[in-house]
Coordinates of C-alpha atoms in Angstrom, one line a residue:
X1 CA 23.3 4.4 2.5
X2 CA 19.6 4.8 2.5
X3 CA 17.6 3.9 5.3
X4 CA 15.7 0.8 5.3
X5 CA 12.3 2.6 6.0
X6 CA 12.9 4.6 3.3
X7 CA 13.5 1.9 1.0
X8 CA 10.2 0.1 2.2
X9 CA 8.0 3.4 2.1
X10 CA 9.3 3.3 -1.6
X11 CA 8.4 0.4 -2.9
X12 CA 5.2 1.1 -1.1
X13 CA 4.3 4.2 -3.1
X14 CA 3.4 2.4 -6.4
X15 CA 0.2 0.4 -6.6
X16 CA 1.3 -2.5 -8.7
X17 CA 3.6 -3.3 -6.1
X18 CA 1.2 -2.9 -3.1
X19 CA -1.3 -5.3 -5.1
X20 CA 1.5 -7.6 -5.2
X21 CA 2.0 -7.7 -1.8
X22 CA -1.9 -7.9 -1.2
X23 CA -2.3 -11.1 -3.9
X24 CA 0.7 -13.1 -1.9
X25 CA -1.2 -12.5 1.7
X26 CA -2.9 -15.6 0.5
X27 CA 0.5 -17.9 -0.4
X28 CA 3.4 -18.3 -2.2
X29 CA 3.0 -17.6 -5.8
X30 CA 5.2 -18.2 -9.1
X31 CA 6.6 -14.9 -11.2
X32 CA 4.4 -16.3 -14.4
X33 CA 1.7 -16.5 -11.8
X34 CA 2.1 -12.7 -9.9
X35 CA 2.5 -11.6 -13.7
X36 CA -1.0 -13.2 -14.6
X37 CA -3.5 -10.1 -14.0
X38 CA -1.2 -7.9 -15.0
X39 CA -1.2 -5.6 -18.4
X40 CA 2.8 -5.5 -18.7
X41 CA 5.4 -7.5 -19.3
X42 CA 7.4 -10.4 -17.1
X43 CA 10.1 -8.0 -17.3
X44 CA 8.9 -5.4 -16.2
X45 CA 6.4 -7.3 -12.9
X46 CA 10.5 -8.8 -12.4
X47 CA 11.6 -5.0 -12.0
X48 CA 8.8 -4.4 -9.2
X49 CA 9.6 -8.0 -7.9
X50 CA 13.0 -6.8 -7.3
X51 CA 12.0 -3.7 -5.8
X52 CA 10.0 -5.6 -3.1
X53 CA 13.1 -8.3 -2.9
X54 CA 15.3 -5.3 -2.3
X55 CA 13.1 -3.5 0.5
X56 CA 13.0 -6.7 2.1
X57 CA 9.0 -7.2 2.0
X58 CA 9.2 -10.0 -0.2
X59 CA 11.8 -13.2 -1.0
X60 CA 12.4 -15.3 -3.7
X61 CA 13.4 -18.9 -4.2
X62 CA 14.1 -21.1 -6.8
X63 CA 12.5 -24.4 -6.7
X64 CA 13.1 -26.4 -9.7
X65 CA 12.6 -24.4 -13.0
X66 CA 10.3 -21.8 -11.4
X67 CA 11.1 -18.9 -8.9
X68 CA 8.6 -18.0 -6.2
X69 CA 8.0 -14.9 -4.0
X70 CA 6.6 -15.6 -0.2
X71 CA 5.7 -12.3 1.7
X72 CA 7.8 -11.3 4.3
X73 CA 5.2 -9.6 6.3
X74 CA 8.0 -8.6 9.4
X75 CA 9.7 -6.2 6.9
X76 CA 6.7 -4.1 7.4
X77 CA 7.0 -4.2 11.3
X78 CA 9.2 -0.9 11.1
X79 CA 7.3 1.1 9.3
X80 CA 3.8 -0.2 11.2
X81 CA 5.7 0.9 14.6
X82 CA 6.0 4.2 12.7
X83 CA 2.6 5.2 11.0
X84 CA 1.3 4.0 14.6
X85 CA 3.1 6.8 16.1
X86 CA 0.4 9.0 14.5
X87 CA -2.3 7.0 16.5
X88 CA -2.0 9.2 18.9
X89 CA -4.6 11.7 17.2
X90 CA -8.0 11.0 17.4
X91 CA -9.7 9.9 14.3
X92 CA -11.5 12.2 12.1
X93 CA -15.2 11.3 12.0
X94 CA -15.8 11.4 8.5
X95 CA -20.0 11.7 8.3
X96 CA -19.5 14.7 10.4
X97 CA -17.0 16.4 8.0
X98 CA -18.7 15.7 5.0
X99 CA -22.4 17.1 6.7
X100 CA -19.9 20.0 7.5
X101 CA -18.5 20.3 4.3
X102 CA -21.8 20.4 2.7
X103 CA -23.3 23.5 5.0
X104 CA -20.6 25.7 4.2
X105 CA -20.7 25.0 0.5
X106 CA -24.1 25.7 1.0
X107 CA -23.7 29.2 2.7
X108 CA -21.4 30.0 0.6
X109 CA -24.1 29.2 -2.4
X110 CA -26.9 31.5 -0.9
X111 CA -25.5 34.1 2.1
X112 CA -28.5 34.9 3.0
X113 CA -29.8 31.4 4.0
X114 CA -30.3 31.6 7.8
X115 CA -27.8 29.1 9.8
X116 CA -29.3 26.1 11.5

């Protein structure tokens, strides 16, 4: 049996998925509707529905003739309290690694050019 982060993490790793996820943050949405802005089929945006259904991350209901997915934002609790786990280190300052990026590639360019 696989273990439900795992599951999650996976259906995490492809971007069509995740956009799903971000485009019902705002509400519930119809398949035809998730499919919209899409360049595949209804087919295949059903296979990725399914894959979210199955982590747990979204549902799906029938209401009438037409099924609709709804977020389920506390499937992503677990692997929050994971990836927060790495909080612990301190955040890279990003300016600072580029400027130091940029002085090495630069004295590597021209050895001779005097350090500042």
């Amino acid at each position: 049996m696989q273990d439900p982060l795992d599951t999650v993490f996976a259906a995490l790793a492809d971007p069509t998925r995740r956009e799903i996820l971000r485009m019902l943050l705002e509400d519930d949405m119809a398949v035809t509707d998730v499919a919209h802005p899409f360049a595949m089929s209804l087919a295949a945006i059903s296979k990725h529905l399914a894959i979210l259904a199955g982590a747990g991350l979204i549902s799906q209901e029938k209401r009438g003739r037409v099924k609709w997915c709804k977020l389920e934002p506390d499937a992503l609790r677990d692997a929050s309290i994971w990836m927060q786990s790495f909080g612990q280190f301190e955040a890279v300052n990003l300016d600072a690694f580029e400027a130091f990026l940029d002085h090495e590639l630069q004295m590597q360019s021209d050895p001779g050019q005097s350090t500042p």
